[in-house]
Coordinates of C-alpha atoms and ligand atoms in Angstrom, one line a residue:
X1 CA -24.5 7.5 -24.6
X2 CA -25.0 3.9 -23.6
X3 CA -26.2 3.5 -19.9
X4 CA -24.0 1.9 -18.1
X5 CA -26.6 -0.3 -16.2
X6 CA -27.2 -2.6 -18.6
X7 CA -29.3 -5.2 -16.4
X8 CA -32.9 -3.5 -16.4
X9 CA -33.3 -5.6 -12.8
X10 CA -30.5 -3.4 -11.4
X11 CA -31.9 -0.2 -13.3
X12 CA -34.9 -0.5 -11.1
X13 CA -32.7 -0.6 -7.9
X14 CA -31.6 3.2 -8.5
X15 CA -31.6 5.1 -5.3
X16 CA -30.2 8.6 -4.2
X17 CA -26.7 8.1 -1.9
X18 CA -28.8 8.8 1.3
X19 CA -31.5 5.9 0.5
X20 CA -29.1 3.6 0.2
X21 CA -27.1 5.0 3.4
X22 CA -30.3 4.8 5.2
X23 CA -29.8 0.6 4.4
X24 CA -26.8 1.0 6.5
X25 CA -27.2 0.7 10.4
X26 CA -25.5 1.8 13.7
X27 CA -22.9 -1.4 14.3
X28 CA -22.6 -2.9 11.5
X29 CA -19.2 -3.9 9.8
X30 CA -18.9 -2.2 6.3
X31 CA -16.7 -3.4 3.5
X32 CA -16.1 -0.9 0.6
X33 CA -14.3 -0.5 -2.5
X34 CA -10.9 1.4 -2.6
X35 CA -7.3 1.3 -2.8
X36 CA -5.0 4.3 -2.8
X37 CA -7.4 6.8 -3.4
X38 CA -8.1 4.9 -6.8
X39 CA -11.7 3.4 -7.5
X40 CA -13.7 3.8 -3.9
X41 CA -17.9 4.7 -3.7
X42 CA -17.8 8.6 -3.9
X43 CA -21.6 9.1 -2.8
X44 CA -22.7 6.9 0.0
X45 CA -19.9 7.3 2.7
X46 CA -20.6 11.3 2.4
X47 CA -24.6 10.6 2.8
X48 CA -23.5 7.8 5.9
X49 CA -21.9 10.5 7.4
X50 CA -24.7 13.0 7.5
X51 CA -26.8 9.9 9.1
X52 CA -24.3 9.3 11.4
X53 CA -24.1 12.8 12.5
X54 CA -28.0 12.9 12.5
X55 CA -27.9 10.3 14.8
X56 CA -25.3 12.0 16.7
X57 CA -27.4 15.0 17.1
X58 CA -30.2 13.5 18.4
X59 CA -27.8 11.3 21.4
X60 CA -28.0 8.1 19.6
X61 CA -24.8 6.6 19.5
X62 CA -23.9 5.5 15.5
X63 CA -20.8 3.8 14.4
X64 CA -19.5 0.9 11.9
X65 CA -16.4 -1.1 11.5
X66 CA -14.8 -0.5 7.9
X67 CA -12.5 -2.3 6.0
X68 CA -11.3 -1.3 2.6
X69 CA -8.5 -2.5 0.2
X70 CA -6.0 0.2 1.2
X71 CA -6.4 4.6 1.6
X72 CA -9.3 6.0 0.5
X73 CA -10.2 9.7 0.3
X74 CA -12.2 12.1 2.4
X75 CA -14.8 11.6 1.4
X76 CA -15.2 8.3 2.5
X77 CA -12.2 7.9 5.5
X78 CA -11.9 11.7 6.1
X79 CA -15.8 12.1 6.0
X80 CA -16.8 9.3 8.3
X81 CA -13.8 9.8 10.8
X82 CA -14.9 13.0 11.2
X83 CA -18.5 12.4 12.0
X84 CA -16.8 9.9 15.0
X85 CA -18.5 7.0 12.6
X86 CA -15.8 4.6 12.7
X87 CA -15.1 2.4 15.5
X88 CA -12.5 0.0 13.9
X89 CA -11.2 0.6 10.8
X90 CA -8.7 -2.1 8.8
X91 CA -6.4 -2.8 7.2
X92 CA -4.4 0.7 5.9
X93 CA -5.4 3.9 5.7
X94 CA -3.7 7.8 4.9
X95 CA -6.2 10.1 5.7
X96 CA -5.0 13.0 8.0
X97 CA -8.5 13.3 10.3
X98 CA -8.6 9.5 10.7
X99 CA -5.0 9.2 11.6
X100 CA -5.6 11.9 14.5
X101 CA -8.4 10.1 16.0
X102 CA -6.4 6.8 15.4
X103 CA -3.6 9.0 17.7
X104 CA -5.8 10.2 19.8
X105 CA -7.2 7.1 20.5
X106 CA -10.3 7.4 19.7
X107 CA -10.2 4.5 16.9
X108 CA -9.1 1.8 16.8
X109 CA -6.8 0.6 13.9
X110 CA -5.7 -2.6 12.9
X111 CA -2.6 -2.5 10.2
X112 CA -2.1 -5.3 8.5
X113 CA -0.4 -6.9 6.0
X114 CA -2.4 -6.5 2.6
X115 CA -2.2 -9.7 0.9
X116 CA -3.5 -11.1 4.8
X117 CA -7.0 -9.1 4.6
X118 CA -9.2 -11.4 2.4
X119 CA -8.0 -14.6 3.9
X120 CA -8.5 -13.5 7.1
X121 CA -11.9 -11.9 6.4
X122 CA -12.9 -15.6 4.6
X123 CA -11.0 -17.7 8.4
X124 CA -14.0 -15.4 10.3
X125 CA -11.1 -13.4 12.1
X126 CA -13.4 -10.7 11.8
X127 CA -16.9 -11.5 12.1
X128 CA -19.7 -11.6 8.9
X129 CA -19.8 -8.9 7.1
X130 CA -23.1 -6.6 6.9
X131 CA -22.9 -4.4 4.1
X132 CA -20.7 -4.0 0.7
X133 CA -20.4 -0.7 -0.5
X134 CA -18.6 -1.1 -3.9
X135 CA -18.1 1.7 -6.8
X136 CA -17.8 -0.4 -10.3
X137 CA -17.7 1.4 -14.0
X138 CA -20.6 -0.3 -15.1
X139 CA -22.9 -3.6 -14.9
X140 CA -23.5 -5.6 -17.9
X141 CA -26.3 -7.3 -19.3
X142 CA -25.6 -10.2 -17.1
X143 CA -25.6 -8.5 -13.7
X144 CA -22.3 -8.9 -13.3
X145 CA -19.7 -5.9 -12.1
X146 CA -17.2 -4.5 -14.2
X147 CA -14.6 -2.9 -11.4
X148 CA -13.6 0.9 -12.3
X149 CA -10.1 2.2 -10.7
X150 CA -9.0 -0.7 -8.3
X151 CA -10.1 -3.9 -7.6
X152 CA -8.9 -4.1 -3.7
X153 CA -10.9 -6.7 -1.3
X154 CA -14.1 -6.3 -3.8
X155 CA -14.3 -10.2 -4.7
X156 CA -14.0 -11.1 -1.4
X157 CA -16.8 -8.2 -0.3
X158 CA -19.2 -8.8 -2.7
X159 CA -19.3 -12.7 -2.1
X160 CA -19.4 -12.1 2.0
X161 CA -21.7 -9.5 2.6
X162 CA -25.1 -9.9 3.3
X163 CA -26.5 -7.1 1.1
X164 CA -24.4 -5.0 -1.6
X165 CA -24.9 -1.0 -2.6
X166 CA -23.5 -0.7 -5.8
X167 CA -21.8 2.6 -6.8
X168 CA -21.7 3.1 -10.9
X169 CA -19.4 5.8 -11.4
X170 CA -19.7 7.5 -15.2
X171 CA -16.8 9.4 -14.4
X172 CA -14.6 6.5 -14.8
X173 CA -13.8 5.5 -18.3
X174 CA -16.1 2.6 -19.7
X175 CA -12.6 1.6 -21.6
X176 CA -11.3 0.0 -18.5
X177 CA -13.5 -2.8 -19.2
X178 CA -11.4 -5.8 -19.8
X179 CA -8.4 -4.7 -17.9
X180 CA -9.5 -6.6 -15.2
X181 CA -8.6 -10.3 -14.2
X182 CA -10.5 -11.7 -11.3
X183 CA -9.5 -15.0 -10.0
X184 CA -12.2 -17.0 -8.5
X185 CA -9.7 -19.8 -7.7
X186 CA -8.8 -19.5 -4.0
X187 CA -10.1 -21.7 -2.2
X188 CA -9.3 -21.9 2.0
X189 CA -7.3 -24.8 3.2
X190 CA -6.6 -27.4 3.4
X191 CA -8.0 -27.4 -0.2
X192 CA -6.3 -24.7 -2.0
X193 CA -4.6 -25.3 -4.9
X194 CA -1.0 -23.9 -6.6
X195 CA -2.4 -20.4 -8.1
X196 CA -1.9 -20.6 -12.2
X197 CA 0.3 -17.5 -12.7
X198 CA 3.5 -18.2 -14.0
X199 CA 4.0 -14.6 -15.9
X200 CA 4.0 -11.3 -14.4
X201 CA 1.1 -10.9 -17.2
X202 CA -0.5 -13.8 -17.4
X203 CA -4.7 -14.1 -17.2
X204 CA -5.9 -16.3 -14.8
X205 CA -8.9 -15.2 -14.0
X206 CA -12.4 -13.1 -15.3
X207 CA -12.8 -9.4 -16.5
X208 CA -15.9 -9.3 -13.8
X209 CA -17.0 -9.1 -10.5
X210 CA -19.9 -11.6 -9.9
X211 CA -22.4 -11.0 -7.4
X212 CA -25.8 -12.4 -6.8
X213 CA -28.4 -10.1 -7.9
X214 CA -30.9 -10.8 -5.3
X215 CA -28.0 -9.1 -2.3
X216 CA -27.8 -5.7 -4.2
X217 CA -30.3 -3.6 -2.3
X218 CA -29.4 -0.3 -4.1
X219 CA -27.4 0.8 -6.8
X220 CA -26.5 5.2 -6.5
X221 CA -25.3 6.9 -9.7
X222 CA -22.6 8.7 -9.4
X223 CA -20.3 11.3 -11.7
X224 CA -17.3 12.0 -9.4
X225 CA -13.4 11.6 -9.4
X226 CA -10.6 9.6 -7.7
X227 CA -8.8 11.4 -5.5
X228 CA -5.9 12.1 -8.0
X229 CA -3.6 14.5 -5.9
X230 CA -0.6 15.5 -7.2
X231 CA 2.7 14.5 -7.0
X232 CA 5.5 17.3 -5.7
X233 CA 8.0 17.7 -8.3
X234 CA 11.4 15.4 -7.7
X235 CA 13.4 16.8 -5.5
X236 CA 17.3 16.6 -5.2
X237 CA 17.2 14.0 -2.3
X238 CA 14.8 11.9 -3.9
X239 CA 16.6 11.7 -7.2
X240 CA 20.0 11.1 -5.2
X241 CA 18.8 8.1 -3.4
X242 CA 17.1 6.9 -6.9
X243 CA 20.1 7.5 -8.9
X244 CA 22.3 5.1 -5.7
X245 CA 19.4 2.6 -6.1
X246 CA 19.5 2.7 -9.6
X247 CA 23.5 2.0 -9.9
X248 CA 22.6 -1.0 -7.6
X249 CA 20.4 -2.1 -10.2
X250 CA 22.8 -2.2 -13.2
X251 CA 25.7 -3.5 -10.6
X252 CA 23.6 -6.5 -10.3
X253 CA 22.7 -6.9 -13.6
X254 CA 26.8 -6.5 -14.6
X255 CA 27.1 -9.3 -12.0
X256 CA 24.9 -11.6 -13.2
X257 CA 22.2 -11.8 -10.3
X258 CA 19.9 -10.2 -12.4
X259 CA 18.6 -10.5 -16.1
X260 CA 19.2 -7.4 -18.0
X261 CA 15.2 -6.6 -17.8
X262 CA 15.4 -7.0 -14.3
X263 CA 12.5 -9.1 -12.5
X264 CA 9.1 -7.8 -12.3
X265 CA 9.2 -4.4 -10.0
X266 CA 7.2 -3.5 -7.1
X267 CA 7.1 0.0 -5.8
X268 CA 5.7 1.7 -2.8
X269 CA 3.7 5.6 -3.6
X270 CA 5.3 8.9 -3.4
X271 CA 8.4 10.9 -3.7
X272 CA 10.9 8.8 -3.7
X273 CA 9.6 5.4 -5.5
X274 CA 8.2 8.3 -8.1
X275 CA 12.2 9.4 -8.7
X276 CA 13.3 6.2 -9.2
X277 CA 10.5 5.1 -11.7
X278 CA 11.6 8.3 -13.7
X279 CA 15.4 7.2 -13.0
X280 CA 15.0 4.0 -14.7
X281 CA 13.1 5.9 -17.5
X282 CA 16.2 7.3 -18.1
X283 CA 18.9 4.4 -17.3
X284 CA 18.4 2.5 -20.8
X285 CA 16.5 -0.4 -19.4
X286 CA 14.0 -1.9 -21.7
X287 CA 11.4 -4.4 -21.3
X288 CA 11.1 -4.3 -17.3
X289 CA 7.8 -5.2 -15.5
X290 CA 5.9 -4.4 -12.7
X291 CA 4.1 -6.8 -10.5
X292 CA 3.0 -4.1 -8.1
X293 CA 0.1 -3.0 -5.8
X294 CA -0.3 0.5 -7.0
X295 CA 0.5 2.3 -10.4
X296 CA 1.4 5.7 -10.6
X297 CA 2.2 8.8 -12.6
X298 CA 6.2 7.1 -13.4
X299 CA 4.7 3.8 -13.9
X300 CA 2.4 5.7 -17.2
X301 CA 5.4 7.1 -18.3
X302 CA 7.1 4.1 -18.4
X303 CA 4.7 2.2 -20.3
X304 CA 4.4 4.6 -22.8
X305 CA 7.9 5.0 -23.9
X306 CA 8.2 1.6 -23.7
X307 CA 10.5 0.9 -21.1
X308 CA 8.0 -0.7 -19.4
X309 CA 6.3 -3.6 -21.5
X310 CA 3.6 -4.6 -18.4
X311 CA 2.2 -3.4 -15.3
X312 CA 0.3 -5.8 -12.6
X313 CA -1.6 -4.0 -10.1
X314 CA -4.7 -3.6 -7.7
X315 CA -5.1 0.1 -8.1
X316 CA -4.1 3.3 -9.1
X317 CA -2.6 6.4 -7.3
X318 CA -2.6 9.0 -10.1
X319 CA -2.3 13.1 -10.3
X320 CA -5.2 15.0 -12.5
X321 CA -3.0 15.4 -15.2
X322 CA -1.7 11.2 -15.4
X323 CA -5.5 10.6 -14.8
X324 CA -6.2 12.3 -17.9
X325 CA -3.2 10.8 -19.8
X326 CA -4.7 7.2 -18.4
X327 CA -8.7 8.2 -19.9
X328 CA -7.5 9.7 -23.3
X329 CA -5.2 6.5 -23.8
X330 CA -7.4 3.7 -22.3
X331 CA -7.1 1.4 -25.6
X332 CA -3.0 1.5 -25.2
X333 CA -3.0 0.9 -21.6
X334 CA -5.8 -1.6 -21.2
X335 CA -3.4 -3.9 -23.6
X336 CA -0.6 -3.4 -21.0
X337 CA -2.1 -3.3 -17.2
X338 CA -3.8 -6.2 -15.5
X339 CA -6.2 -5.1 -12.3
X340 CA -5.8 -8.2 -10.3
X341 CA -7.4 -8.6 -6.6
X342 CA -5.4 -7.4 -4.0
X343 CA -5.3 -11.4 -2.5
X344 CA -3.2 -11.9 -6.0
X345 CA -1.6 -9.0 -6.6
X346 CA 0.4 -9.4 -3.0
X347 CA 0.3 -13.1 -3.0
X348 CA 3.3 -14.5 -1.3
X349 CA 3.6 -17.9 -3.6
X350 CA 3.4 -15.4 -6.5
X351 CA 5.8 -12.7 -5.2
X352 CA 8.1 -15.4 -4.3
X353 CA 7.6 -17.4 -7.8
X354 CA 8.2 -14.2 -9.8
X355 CA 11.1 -12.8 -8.1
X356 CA 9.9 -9.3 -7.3
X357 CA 12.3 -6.5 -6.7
X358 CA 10.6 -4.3 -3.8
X359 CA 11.3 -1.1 -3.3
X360 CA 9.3 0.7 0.0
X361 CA 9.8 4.2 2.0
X362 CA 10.4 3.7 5.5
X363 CA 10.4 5.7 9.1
X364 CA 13.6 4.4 10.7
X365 CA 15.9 1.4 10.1
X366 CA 18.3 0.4 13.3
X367 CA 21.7 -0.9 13.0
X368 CA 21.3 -4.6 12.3
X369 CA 18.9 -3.5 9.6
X370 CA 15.5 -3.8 11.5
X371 CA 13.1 -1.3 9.6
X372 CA 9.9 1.0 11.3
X373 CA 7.7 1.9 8.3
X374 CA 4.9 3.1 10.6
X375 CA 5.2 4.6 13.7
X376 CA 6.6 8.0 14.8
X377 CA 8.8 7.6 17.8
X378 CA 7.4 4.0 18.4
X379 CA 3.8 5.4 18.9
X380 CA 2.4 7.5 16.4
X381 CA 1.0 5.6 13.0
X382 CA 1.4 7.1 10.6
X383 CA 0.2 5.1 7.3
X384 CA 0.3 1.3 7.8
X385 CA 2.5 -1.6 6.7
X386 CA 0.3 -1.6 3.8
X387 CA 1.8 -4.3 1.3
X388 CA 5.1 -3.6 2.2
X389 CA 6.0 -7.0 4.1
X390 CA 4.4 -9.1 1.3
X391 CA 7.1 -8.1 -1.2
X392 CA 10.0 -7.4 1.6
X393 CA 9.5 -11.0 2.8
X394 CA 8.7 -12.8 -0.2
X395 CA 10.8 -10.9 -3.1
X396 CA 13.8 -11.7 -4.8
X397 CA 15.3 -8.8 -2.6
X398 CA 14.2 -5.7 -1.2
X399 CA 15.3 -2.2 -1.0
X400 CA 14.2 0.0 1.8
X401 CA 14.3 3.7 0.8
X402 CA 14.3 7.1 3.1
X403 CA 16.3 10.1 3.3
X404 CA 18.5 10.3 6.2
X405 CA 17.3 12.0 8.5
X406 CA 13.7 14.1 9.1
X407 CA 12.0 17.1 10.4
X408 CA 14.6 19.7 9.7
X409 CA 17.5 17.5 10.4
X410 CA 16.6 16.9 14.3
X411 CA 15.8 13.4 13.0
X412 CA 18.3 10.4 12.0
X413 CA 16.4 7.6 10.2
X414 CA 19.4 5.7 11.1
X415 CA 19.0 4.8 14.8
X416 CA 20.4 2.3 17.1
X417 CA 17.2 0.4 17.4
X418 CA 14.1 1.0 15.6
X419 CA 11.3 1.9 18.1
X420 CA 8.7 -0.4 16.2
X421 CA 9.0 -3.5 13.8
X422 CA 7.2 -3.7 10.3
X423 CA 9.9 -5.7 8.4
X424 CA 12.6 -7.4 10.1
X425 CA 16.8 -7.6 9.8
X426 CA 15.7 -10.9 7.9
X427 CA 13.3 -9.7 5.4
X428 CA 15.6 -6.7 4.1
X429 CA 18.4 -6.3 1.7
X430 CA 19.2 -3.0 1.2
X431 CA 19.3 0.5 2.4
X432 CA 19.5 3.5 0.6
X433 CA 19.6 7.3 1.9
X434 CA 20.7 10.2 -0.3
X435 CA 23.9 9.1 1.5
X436 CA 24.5 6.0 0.1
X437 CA 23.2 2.4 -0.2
X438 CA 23.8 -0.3 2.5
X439 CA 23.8 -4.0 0.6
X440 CA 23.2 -5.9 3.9
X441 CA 22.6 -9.3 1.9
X442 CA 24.8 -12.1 3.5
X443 CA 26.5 -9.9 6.0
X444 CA 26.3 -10.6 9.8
X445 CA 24.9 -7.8 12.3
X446 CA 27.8 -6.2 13.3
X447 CA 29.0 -6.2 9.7
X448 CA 25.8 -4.7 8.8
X449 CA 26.2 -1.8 11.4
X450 CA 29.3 -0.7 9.8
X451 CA 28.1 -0.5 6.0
X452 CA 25.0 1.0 7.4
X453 CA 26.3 3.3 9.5
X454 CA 29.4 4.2 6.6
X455 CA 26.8 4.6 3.7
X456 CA 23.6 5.9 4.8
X457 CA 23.4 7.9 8.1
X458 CA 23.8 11.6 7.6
X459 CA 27.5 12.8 8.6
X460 CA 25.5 14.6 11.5
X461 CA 24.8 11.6 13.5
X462 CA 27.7 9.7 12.0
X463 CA 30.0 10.0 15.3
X464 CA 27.4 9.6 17.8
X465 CA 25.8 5.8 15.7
X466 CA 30.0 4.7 15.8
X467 CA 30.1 6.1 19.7
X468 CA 26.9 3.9 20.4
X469 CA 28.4 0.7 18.6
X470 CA 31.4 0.6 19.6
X471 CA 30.4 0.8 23.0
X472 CA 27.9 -1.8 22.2
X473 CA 30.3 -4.1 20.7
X474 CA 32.5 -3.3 23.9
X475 CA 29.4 -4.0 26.7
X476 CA 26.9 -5.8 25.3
X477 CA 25.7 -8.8 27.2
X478 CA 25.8 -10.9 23.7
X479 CA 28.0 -9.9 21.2
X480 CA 25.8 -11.4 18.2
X481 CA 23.9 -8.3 17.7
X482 CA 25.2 -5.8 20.5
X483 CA 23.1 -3.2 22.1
X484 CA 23.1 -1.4 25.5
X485 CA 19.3 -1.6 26.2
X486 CA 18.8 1.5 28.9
X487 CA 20.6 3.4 25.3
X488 CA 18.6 2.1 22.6
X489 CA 15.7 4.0 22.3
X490 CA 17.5 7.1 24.1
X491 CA 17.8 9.0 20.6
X492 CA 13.6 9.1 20.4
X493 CA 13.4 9.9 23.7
X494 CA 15.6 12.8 23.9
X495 CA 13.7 13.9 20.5
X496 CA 10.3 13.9 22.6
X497 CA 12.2 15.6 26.1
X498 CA 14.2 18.2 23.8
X499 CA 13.0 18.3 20.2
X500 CA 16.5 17.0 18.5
X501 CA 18.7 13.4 18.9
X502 CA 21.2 15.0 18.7
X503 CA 23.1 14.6 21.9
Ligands
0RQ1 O1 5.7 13.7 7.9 O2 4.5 15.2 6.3 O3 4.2 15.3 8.8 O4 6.4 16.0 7.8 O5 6.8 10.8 7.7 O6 7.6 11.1 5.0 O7 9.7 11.6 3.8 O8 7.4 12.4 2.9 O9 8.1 10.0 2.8 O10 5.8 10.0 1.8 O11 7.6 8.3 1.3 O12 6.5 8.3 3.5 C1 7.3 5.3 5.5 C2 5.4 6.9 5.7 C3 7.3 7.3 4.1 C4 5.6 5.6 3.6 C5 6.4 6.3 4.8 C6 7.6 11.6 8.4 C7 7.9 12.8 7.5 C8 6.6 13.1 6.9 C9 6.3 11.2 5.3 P1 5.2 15.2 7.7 P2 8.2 11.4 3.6 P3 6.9 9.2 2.2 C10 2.8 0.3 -1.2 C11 3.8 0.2 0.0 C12 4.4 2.0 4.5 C13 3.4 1.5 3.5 C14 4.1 1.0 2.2 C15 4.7 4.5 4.1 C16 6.1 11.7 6.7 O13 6.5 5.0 2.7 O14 3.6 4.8 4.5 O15 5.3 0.9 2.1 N1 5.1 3.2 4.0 N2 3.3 0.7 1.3 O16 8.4 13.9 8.3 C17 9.7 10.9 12.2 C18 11.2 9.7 11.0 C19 10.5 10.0 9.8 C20 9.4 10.8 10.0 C21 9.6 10.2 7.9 N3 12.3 8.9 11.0 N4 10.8 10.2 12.2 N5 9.0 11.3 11.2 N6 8.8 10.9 8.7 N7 10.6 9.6 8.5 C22 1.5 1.1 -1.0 C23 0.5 0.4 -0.2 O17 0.8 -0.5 0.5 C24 -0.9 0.7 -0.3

């Protein structure tokens, strides 16, 4: 087979994992590859570990700052959280040993929104960067790096950092080459320019990473897969809330708001967005688009059968068995996904020019349609806002999507007011819970509490949300948006003193 270093002067940088982790020292800020468990460096975070835990041994204190382009896996978060490695760790991340230490608070965490990382990185918000860790599928001839599973922050990585460890994974299919689109336009103000994308699908950009040879310092082989776990089968609540969200859909289309392909989709991971991907498969829509961050398993389906005709994203959040479906069909998909960086594929101007339909998972949503899509009780992360605020915001509209209530029942998701803020009354349209939907789109807050309260909230908690409101609407200092504040947050308190909110 062909080796997939083709630049002899990179051949000759081949290292194990742990030589090129031994580049890496105690303090220094890390940037790798990797995007919902899709396309990160499989070798060198596991050996960085074992040096940081080395180090540990001996009483010498070892520990980086990491940014990524979203979740990783574990080996790379669960690994290096574990070995106390991480210090600070930005901008989103999933992995169970790193959120306890981030809940313990041991780490620190800074969640923000996706599309904000690279700027910010490029403004200096967050110091130089020391090392690049990136996993690519192969380098060409010319040195430069054709990206594997996601693209993520790598651009913006790979030209900041002062010295680069390349990851070429063989595991990866070598047909991804050319589904890549890299733009190398952006530019920081005040000399940026309007970004050239006009179509969902449209090329703006190049099918390569550049970097400048003389920065890579090591290049690890590697033979290893994305994380690829898989997806619980649909469940009945899941499908119900699709099926509401879905109606929604074809309502809008039957009024005329929206074209009968819709506008280019976005869609959050898990569950739910994965029932109403297979939904639409079955609602007689053709020719719909994605402009997402993340494709997964439904999005496959729906390319295949046509349904959907293309798929914009930054990365991939597959099961085994999609993954497979992805590397045996790599010639039909490569004509119908774009990889675009994570700067582009959230970009508000393009988000906003395109008209995306977002559709997110969320914690809690309050009355006046306020919605916590990361913290527990007001306190506890649990993922991040991830891009979730660059489509809520910037969309056409946006659909927030949760079942109504959680752990066993003792939770509402409807509350009176959300215990944290990720996306605010004025970035969302609509609410759906296996319940019902709540279109809050040109209603004022107390009209809002009453479809939200009527449609979505669980029949349990139904007569205690009306009790609070309508003593609200009674009490309340303003009547614009009425809350009694030594009540608002009452229902996560009593579910922390007594383990329900029910009252
Ligand atoms: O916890 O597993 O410990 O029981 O939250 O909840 O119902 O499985 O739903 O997997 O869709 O996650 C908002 C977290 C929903 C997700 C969130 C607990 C629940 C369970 C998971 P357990 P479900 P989901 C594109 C867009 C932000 C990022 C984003 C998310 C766990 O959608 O991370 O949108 N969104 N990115 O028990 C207490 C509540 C709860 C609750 C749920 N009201 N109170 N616990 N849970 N509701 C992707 C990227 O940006 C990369």
């Amino acid at each position: 087979s062909v080796d997939r270093i083709a630049d002899a002067r990179l051949r000759a940088r081949v290292v194990s994992a742990e030589a090129a982790a031994a580049l890496i020292q105690p303090g220094e800020t890390v940037a790798m590859s990797g995007f919902t468990g899709s396309g990160y460096p499989k070798a060198v975070p596991v050996a960085l570990a074992q040096r940081i835990e080395a180090f540990h041994a001996d009483n010498l204190p070892f520990q980086i700052s990491l940014m990524t382009g979203a979740s990783t896996a574990p080996e790379l978060d669960g690994a290096l959280a574990k070995a106390d490695g991480i210090a600070m760790r930005m901008p989103f991340q999933s992995d169970p040993d790193a959120r306890n230490r981030i809940n313990a608070g041991l780490l620190d965490y800074i969640d923000i929104h996706l599309s904000h990382v690279a700027q910010h990185v490029w403004f200096g918000f967050y110091g130089e960067i020391d090392t690049a860790v990136i996993e690519v599928s192969a380098i060409r001839e010319d040195g430069s790096l054709v990206p594997s599973t996601s693209v993520g922050n790598n651009k913006t990585w790979l030209d900041l950092a002062r010295k680069v460890i390349v990851e070429v994974n063989e595991w990866q299919p070598a047909g991804v080459d050319g589904m890549h689109d890299i733009y190398y336009g952006t530019a920081l103000p005040p000399h940026r320019k309007p970004i050239p994308l006009v179509h969902g699908n449209d090329r703006i950009g190049e099918t390569a990473l550049r970097c400048d040879p003389d920065k890579i310092v090591a290049v690890v082989r590697t033979n290893g897969p994305d994380r690829n776990s898989p997806f619980s089968p649909i469940d009945a609540t899941s499908e119900q809330i699709a099926a509401y969200l879905i109606e929604f859909l074809q309502h809008e289309v039957a009024r005329g708001r929206l074209p009968a392909n819709l506008l280019p989709l976005q869609s959050g991971v898990g569950n739910i967005p994965n029932a109403v991907l297979a939904g639409l498969g079955k609602s007689g829509f053709r020719d719909l688009s994605a402009f997402t961050e993340v494709i997964q398993d439904g999005m496959l389906d729906l390319l295949r059968d046509g349904v959907l005709s293309y798929a914009s994203c930054t990365g991939f959040a597959l099961s085994p068995q999609a993954n497979e479906t992805f590397k045996e069909n790599i010639d039909f998909y490569r004509e119908r996904i774009i990889m675009r960086t994570q700067e582009i594929s959230n970009h508000p101007e393009l988000v906003r020019r395109l008209g995306c339909i977002g559709m997110n998972g969320m914690i809690e949503v309050d009355l006046y349609g306020n919605v916590n899509s990361t913290h527990v009780m007001g306190t506890r992360i649990m993922n991040g806002i991830g891009g979730s605020g660059d489509f809520a915001r910037n969309g056409f509209l946006s659909a927030f999507l949760s079942p109504s209530t959680a752990k066993n029942g003792t939770i509402s998701a409807i509350v009176p007011m959300v215990s944290h803020v990720d996306h605010t009354e004025h970035d969302v349209s609509v609410i759906v819970t296996e319940q019902g939907l709540a279109d809050l789109r040109g209603l004022p807050p107390r009209k809002r509490a009453r479809v939200v309260i009527d449609n979505c909230a669980h029949p349990d908690f139904r007569d205690q949300l009306n009790d609070y409101f309508e003593r609200a609407s009674r009490d309340s200092y303003g009547k614009h948006t009425p809350h009694l504040l030594p009540e608002a947050l009452s229902w996560h308190q009593r579910w922390l003193d007594t383990g329900t909110m029910k009252a």
